[in-house]
Short mmCIF file of C-alpha atoms and ligand atoms in Angstrom, two decimals:
data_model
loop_
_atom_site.label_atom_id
_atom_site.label_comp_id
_atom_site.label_asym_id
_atom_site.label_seq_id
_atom_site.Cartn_x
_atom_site.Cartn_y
_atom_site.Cartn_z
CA UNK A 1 0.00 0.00 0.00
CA UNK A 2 2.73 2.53 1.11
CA UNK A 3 4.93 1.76 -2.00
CA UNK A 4 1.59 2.31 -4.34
CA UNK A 5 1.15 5.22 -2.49
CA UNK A 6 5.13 6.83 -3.11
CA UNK A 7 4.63 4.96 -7.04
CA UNK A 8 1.32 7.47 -7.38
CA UNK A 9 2.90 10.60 -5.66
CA UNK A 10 6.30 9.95 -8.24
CA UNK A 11 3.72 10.26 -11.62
CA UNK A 12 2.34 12.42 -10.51
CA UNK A 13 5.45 15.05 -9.94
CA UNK A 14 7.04 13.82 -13.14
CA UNK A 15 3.73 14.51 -14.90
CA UNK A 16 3.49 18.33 -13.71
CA UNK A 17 7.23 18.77 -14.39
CA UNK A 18 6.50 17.38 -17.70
CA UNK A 19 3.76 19.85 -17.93
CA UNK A 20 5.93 22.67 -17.01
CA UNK A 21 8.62 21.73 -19.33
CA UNK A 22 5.69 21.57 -22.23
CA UNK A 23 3.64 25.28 -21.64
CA UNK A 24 7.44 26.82 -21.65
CA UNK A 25 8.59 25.13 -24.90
CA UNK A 26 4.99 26.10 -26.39
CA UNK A 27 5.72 29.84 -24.86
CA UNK A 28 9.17 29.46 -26.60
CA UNK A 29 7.95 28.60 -30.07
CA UNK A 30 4.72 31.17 -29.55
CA UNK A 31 7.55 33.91 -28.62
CA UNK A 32 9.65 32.89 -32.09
CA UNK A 33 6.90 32.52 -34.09
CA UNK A 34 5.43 36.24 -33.01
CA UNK A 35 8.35 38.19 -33.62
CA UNK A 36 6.19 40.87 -35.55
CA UNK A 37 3.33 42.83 -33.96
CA UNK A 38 0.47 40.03 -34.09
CA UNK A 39 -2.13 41.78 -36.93
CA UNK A 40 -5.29 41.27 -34.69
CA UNK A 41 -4.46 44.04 -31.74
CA UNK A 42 -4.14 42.10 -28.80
CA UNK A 43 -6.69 43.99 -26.12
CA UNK A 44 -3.95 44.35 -23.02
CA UNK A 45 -0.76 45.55 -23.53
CA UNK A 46 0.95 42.45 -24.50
CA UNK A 47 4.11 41.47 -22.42
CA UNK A 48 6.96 42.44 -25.22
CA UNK A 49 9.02 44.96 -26.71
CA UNK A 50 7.30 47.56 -27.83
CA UNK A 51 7.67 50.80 -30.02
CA UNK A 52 6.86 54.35 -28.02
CA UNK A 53 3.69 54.68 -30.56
CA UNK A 54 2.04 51.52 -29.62
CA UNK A 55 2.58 51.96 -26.20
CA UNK A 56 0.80 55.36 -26.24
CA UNK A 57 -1.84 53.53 -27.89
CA UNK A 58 -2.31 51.32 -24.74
CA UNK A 59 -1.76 54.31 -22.36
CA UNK A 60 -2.27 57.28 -23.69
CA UNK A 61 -5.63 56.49 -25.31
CA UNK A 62 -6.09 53.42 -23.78
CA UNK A 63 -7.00 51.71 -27.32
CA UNK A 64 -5.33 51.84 -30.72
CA UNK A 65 -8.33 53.10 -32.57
CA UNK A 66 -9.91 56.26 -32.28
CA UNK A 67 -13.52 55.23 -32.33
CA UNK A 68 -13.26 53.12 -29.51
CA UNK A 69 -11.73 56.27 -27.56
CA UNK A 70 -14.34 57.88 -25.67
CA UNK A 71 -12.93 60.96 -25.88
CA UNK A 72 -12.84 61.06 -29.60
CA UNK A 73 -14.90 62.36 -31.85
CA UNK A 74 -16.16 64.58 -34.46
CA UNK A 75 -17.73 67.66 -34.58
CA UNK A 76 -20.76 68.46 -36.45
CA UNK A 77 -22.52 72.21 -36.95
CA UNK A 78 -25.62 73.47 -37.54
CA UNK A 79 -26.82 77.10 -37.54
CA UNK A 80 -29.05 77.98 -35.24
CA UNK A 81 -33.32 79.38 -35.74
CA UNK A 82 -34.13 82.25 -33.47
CA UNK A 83 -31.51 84.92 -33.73
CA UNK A 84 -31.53 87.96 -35.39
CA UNK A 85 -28.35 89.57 -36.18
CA UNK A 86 -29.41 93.21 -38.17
CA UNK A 87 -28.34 91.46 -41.78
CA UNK A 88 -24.94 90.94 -40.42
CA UNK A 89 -23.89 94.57 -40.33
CA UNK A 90 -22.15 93.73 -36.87
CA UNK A 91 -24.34 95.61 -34.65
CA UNK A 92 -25.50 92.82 -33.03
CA UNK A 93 -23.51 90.48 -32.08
CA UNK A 94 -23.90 86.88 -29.77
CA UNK A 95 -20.77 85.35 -28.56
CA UNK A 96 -18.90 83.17 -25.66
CA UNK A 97 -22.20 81.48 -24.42
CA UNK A 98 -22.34 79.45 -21.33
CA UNK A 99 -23.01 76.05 -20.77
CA UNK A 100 -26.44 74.74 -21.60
CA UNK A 101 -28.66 73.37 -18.79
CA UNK A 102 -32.08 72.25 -18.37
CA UNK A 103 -34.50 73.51 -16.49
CA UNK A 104 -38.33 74.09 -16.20
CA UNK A 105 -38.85 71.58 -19.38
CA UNK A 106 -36.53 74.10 -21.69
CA UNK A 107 -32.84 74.36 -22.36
CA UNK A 108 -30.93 77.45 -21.63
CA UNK A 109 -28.37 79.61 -22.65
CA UNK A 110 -26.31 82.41 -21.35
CA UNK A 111 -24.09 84.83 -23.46
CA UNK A 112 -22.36 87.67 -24.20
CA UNK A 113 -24.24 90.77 -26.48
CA UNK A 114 -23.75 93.56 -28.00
CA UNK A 115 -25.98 95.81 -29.55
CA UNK A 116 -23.95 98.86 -30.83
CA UNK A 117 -22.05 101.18 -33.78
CA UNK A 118 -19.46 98.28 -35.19
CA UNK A 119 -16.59 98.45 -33.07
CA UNK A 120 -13.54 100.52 -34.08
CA UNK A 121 -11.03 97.29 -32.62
CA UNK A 122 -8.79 96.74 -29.93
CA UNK A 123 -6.18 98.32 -31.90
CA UNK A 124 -7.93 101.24 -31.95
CA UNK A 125 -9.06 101.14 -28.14
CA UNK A 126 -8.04 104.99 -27.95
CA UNK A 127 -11.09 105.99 -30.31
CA UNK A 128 -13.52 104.04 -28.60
CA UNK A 129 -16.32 106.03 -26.51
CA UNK A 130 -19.26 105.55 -24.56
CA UNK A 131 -20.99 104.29 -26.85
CA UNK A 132 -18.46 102.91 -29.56
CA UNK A 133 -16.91 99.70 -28.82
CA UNK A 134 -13.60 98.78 -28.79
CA UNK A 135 -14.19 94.81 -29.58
CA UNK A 136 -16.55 92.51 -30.25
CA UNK A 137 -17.06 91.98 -26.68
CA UNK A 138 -16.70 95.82 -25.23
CA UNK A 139 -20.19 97.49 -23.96
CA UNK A 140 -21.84 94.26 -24.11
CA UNK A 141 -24.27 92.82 -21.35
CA UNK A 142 -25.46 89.28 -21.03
CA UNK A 143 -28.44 87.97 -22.46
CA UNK A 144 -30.10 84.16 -22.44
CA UNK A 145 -32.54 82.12 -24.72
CA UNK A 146 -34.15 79.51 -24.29
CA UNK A 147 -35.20 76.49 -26.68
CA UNK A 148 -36.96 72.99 -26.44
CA UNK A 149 -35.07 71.63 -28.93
CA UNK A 150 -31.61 73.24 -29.12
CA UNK A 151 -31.94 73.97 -32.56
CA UNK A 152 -34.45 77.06 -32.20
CA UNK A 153 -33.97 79.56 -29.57
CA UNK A 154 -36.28 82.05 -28.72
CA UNK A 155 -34.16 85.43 -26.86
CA UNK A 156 -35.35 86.28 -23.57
CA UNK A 157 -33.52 89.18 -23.18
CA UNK A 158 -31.16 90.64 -21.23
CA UNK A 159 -29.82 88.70 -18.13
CA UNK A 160 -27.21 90.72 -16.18
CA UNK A 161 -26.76 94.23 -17.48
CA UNK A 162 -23.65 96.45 -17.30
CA UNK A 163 -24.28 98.24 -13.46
CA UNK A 164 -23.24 101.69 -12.85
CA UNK A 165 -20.08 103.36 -13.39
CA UNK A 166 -17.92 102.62 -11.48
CA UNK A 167 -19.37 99.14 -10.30
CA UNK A 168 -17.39 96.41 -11.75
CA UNK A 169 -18.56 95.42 -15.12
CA UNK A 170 -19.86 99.48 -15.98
CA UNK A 171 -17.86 99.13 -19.07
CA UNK A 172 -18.80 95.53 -20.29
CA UNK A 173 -20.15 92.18 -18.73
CA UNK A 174 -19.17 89.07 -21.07
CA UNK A 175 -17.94 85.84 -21.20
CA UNK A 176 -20.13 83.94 -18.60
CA UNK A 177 -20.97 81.17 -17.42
CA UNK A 178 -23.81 79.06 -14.75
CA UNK A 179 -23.33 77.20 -12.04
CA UNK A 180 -26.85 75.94 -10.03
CA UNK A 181 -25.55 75.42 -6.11
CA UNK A 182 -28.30 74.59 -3.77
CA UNK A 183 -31.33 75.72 -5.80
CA UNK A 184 -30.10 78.77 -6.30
CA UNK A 185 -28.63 80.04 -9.85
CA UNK A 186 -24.78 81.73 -10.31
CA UNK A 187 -23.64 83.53 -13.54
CA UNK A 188 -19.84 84.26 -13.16
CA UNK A 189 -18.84 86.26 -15.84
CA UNK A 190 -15.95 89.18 -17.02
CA UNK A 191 -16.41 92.13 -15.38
CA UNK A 192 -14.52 95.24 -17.67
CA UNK A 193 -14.25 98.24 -16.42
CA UNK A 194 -11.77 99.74 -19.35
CA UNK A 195 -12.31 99.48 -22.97
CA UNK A 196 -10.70 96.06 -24.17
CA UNK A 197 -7.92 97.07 -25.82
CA UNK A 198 -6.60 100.29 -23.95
CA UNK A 199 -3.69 97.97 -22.61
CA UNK A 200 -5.10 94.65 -23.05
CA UNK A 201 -7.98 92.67 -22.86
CA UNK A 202 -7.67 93.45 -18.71
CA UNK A 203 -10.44 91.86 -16.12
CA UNK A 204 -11.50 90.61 -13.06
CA UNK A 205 -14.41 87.72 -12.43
CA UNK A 206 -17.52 88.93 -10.91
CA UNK A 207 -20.49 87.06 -10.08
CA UNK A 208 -24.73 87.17 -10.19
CA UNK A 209 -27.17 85.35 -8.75
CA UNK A 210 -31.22 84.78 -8.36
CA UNK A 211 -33.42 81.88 -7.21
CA UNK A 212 -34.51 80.90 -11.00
CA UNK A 213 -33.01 80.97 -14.07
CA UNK A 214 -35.33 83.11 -15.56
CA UNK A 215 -33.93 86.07 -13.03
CA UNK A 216 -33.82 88.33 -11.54
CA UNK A 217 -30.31 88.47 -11.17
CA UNK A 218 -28.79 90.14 -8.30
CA UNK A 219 -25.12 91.54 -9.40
CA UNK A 220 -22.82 91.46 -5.91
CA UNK A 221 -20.57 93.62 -7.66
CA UNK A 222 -17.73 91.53 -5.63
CA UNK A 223 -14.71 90.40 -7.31
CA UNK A 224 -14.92 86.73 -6.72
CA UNK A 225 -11.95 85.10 -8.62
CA UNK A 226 -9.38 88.56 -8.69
CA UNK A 227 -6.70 88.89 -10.67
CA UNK A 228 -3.01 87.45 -9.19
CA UNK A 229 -0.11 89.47 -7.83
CA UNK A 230 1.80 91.46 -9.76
CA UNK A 231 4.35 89.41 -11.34
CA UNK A 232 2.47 86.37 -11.93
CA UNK A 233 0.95 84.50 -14.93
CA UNK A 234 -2.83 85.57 -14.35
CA UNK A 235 -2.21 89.49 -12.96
CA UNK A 236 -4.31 91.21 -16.08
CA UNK A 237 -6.65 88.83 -16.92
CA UNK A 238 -9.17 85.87 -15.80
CA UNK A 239 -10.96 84.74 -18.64
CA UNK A 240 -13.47 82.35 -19.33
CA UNK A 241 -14.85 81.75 -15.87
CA UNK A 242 -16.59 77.93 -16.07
CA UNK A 243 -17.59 76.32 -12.86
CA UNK A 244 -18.39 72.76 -12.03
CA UNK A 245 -18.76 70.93 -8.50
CA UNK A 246 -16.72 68.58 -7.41
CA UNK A 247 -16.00 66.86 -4.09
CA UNK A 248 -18.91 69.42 -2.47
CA UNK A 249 -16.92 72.24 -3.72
CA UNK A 250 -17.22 75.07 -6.49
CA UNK A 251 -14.35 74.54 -8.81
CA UNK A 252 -14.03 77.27 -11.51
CA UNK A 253 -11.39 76.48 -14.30
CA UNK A 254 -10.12 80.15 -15.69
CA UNK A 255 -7.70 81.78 -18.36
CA UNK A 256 -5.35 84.02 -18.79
CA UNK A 257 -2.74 85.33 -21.38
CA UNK A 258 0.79 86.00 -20.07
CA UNK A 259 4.69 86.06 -21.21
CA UNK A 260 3.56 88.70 -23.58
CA UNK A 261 6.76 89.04 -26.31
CA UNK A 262 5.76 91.31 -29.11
CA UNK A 263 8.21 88.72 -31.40
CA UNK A 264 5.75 86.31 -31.25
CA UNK A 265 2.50 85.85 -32.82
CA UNK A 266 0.47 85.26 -30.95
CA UNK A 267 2.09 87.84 -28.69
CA UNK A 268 0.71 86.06 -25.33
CA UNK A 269 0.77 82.39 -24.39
CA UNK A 270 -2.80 81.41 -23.19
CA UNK A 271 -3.18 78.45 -20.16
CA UNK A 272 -5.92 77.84 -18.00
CA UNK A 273 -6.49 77.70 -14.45
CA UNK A 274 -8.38 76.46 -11.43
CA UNK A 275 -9.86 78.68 -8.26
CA UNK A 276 -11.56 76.42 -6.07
CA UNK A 277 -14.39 77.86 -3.09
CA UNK A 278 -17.02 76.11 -0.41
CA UNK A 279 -19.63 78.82 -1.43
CA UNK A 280 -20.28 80.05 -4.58
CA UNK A 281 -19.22 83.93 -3.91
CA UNK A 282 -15.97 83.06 -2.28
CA UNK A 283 -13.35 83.29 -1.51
CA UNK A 284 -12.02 81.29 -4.23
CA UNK A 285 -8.40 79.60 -3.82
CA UNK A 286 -6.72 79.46 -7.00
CA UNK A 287 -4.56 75.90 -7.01
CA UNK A 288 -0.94 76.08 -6.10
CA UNK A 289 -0.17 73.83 -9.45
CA UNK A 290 -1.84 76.79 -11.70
CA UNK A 291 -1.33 76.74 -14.53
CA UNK A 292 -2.97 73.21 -15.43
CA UNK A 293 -3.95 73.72 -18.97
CA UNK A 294 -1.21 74.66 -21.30
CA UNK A 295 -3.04 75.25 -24.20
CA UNK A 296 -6.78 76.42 -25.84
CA UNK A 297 -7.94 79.42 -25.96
CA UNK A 298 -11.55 78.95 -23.85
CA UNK A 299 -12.03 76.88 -21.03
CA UNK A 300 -14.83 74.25 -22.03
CA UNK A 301 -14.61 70.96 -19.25
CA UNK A 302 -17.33 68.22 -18.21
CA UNK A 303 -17.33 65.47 -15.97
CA UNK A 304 -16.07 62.44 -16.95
CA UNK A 305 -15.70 59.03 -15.08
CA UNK A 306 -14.50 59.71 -11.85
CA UNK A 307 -12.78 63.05 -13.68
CA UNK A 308 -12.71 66.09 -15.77
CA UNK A 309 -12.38 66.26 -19.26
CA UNK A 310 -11.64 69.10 -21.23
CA UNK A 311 -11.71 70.80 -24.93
CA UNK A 312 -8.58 72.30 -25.83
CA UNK A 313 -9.05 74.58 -29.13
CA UNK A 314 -6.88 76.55 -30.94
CA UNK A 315 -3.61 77.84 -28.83
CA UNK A 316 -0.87 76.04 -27.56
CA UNK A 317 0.78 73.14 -28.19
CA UNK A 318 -1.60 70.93 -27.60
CA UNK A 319 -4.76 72.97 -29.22
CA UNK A 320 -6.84 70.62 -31.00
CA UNK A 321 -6.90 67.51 -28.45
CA UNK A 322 -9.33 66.65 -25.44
CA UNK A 323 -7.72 65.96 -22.19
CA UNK A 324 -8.45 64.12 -19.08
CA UNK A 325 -7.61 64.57 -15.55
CA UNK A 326 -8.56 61.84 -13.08
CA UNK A 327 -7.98 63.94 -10.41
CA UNK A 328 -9.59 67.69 -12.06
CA UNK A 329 -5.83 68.59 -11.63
CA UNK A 330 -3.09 66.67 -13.69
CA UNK A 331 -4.84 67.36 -17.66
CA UNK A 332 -2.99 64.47 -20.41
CA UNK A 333 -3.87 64.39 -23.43
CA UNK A 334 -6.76 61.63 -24.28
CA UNK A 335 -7.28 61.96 -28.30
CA UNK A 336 -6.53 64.13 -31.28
CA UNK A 337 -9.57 66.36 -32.62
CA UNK A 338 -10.05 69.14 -35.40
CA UNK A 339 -12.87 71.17 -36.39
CA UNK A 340 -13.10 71.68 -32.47
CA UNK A 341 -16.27 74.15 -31.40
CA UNK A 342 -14.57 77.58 -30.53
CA UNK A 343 -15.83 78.71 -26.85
CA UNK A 344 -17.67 75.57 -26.45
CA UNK A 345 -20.44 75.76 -23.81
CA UNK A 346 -21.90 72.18 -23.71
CA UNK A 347 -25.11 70.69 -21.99
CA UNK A 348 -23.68 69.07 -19.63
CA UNK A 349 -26.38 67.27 -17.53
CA UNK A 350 -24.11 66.25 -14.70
CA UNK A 351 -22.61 69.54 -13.87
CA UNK A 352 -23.73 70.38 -10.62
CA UNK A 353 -24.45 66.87 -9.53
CA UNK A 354 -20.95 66.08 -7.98
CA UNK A 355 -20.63 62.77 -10.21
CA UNK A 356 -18.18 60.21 -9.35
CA UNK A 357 -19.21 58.71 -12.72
CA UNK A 358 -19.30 61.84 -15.56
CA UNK A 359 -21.12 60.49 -18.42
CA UNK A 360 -19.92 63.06 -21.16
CA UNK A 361 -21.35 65.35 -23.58
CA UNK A 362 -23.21 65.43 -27.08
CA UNK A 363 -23.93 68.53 -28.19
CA UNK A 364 -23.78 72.18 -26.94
CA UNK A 365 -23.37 75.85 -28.19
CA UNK A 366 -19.90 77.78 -29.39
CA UNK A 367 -19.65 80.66 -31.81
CA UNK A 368 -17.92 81.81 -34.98
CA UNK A 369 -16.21 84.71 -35.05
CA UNK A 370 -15.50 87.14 -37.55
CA UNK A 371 -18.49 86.41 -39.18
CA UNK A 372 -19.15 90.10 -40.29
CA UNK A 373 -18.97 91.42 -44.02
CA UNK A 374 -15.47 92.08 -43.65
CA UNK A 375 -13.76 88.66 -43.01
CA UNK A 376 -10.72 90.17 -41.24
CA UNK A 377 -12.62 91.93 -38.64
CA UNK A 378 -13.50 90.81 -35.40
CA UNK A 379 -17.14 92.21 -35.53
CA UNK A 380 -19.83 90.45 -35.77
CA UNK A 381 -19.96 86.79 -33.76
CA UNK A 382 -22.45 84.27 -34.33
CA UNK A 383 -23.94 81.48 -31.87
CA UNK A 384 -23.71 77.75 -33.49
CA UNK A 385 -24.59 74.08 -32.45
CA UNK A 386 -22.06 71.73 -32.21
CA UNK A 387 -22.69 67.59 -32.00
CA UNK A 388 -20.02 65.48 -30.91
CA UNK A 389 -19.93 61.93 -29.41
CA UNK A 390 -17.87 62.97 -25.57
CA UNK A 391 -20.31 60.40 -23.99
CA UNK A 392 -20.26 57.07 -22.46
CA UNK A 393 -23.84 56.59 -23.25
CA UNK A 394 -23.83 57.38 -26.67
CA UNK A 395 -22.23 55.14 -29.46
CA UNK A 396 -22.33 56.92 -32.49
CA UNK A 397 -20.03 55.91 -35.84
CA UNK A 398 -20.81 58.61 -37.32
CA UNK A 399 -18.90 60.73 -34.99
CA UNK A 400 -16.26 58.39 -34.61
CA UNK A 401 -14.58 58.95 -37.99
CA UNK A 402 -10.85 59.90 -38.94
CA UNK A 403 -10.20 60.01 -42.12
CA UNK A 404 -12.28 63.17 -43.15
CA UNK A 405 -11.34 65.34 -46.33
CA UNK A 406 -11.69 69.14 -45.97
CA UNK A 407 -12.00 70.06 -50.13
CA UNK A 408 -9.46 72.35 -51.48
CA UNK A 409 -11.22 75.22 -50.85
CA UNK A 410 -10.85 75.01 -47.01
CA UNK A 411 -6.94 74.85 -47.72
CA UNK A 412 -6.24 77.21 -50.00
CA UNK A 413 -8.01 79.41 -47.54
CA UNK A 414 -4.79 78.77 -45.65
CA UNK A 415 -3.40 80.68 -48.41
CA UNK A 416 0.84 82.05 -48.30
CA UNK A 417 0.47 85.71 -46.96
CA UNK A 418 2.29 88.51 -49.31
CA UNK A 419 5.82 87.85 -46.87
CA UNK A 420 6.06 84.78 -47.39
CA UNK A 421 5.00 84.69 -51.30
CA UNK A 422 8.02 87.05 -51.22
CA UNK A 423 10.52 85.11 -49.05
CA UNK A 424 10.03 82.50 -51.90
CA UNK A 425 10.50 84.48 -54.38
CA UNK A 426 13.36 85.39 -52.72
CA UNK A 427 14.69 81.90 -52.42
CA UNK A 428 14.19 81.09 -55.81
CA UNK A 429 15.85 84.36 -57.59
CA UNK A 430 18.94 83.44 -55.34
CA UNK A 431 18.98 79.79 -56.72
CA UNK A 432 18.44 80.86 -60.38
CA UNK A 433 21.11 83.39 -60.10
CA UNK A 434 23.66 81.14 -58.94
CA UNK A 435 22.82 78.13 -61.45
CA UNK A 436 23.12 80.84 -63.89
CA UNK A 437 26.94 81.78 -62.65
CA UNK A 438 27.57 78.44 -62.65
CA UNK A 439 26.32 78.00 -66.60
CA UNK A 440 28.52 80.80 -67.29
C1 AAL B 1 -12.92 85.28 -25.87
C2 AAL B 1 -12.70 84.96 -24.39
C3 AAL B 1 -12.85 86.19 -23.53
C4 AAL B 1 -11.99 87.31 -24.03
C5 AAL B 1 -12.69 87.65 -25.30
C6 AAL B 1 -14.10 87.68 -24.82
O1 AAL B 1 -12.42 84.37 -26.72
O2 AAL B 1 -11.47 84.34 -24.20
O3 AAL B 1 -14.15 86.69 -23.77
O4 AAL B 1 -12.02 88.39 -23.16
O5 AAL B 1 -12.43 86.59 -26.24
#
């Protein structure tokens, strides 16, 4: 019985080291025989040597194709019903609206107007009066619509005017944006009180507030997110004021232009920012890592997951991508985008609910700018949907593709300028001339 017993316990060692000795040989001849990248993309990062590209394809966008990246996608447009804008003459103009929410069965909107002469331009700041504008966005107030659709709008009128001289804001209230905090309703938005353009595009954040969306407002007047010391990267300017909650607090991503070189176009570098506050009129405390964005020119962010994604457009290195923070603080990039909505302000339905779990975005509203007769001229701004697939709930193809073909038109709209049609010629008359020397 006892020798059976050491017979069985024998096999049965030699049969595992046997084992052992097979599944490494099979490993072996697996490992020779997939010396090339295997063609069907294995899902996890496979256990090899691998190139820097496919690695950021495992984890930088956590898959190597773009429409299986949530934060992918197209962008789609279509012009909006409801808005008049004088023929285009640039006397009225929409711009930098707010993020959408809904309320009281209807979607709304919140954005910068301007019903004036055409403004003169920043450049021109010195002519501007009290009742010519300066920019696009000087002696504006802010106005909302609302829509049941998104597509049509119907204007409600005006929101937050300009207060008093010299109440923050007398000279123009723009850029703003909504933030619902314990049933009651905030509009932080640019407060001016110099024509843009006299030295810079120069502001403060100041905030409104009233216990429905449809008003009445009640501008504080308080400077709730003030400009930094002197010296440092945000001490002219807080742009773009966009709050959100997270972890029971009011966080309010910003931006500001700074390291202004007149060498370099453009002469400022734009990055964005984050103040954070327990109570929606302060104090804010702006985060000791500021700046977190490096790039875009208008903050545009939604919850995602457990965190915050964001729209970087135009500016910056990395313009043109969406990023991701898990912790609202460290922003990498998550895809590659073009076409991106300029001043996006999305409907984002999980804004104020301090989501652990952001489900993304679909649509919202941006603007065009420069949309007036003269193409050059930053007069006249119009207010546009955007579609886009930013959502874990949504699986749409259609928005997933990356191989889209602009026309020629769009690129020779890129056109050389007259410089550089020169510097060519240039080049080339200096090449002829010495072949010809040579000839000789
Ligand atoms: C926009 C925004 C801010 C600037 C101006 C109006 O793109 O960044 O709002 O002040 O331009």
């Amino acid at each position: 019985m006892k020798i059976h017993y050491q017979i069985l316990v024998l096999s049965l060692v030699l049969f595992c080291i046997s084992c052992n000795v097979k599944e490494s040989k099979l490993e072996e001849k697996q490992e020779k025989e997939q010396k090339d990248f295997p063609f069907l993309i294995p899902a996890e990062k496979p256990n090899r040597p691998l190139s820097a590209a496919v690695t950021r394809g495992y984890d930088t966008y956590g898959t190597m194709r773009p429409e299986q990246n949530e934060l992918y996608t197209q962008f789609k447009y279509t012009k909006l019903k409801g808005f008049d804008y004088n023929g285009g003459d640039g006397t009225i103009s929409r711009r930098d609206p707010s993020k959408v929410i809904f309320e009281n069965g209807k979607y709304y909107v919140w954005y910068t107007h301007r019903k004036s002469p055409v403004p003169v331009g920043m450049a021109n700041a010195k002519e501007a009066t009290d009742v010519i504008p300066s920019a696009d966005w000087d002696l504006a107030d802010i106005y909302y619509a609302t829509s049941e659709d998104g597509f049509t709008w119907e204007e409600q009128g005006v929101a937050v005017p300009r207060p008093p001289k010299p109440q923050p804001g007398w000279r123009s209230v723009t850029t703003t944006d909504i933030l619902k905090w314990k049933g009651k309703y905030y509009l932080y938005f640019q407060a001016f009180m110099e024509a843009s353009g006299l030295r810079g595009d120069f502001c403060p954040v100041s905030v409104a507030w009233a216990n429905s969306p449809d008003g009445p407002w009640t501008h504080t007047g308080k400077l709730v997110i003030p400009n930094g010391a002197e010296g440092t990267w945000d001490q002219y300017q807080i742009h773009d004021p966009y709050p959100l909650i997270h972890d029971g607090n009011i966080y309010i991503y910003y931006k500001a232009g700074f390291d202004k070189r007149e060498e370099f176009t453009p002469s400022k570098v734009l990055m964005q920012g984050l103040a954070i506050a327990e109570d929606p009129l302060g104090p804010f405390t702006k985060h000791p890592l500021n700046p977190l964005i490096n790039s875009g020119h208008e903050t545009t962010l939604f919850p995602f997951k457990e965190g915050v994604a964001a729209i970087i457009q135009r500016n910056g290195h990395e313009h043109n991508t969406i990023q991701y923070a898990k912790d609202w603080v460290n922003f990498e990039v998550a895809s590659h985008v073009e076409l991106l909505p300029l001043a996006a302000g999305p409907y984002v339905p999980d804004a104020f609910t301090d989501t652990k779990d952001g489900r993304g975005i679909t649509w919202g509203i941006s603007h065009f700018i420069k949309e007036g007769p003269d193409k050059t001229k930053n007069n006249l701004s119009i207010l546009t949907r955007f579609d886009c697939d930013l959502s874990l709930d949504l699986n749409d193809p259609g928005m997933k593709e990356h191989y889209t073909l602009y026309g020629s038109e769009l690129h020779y709209k890129q056109g050389l300028n007259k410089t550089q049609k020169q510097r060519i010629k240039e080049a080339n008359d200096k090449l002829l001339n010495k072949s010809k020397k040579v000839k000789k």
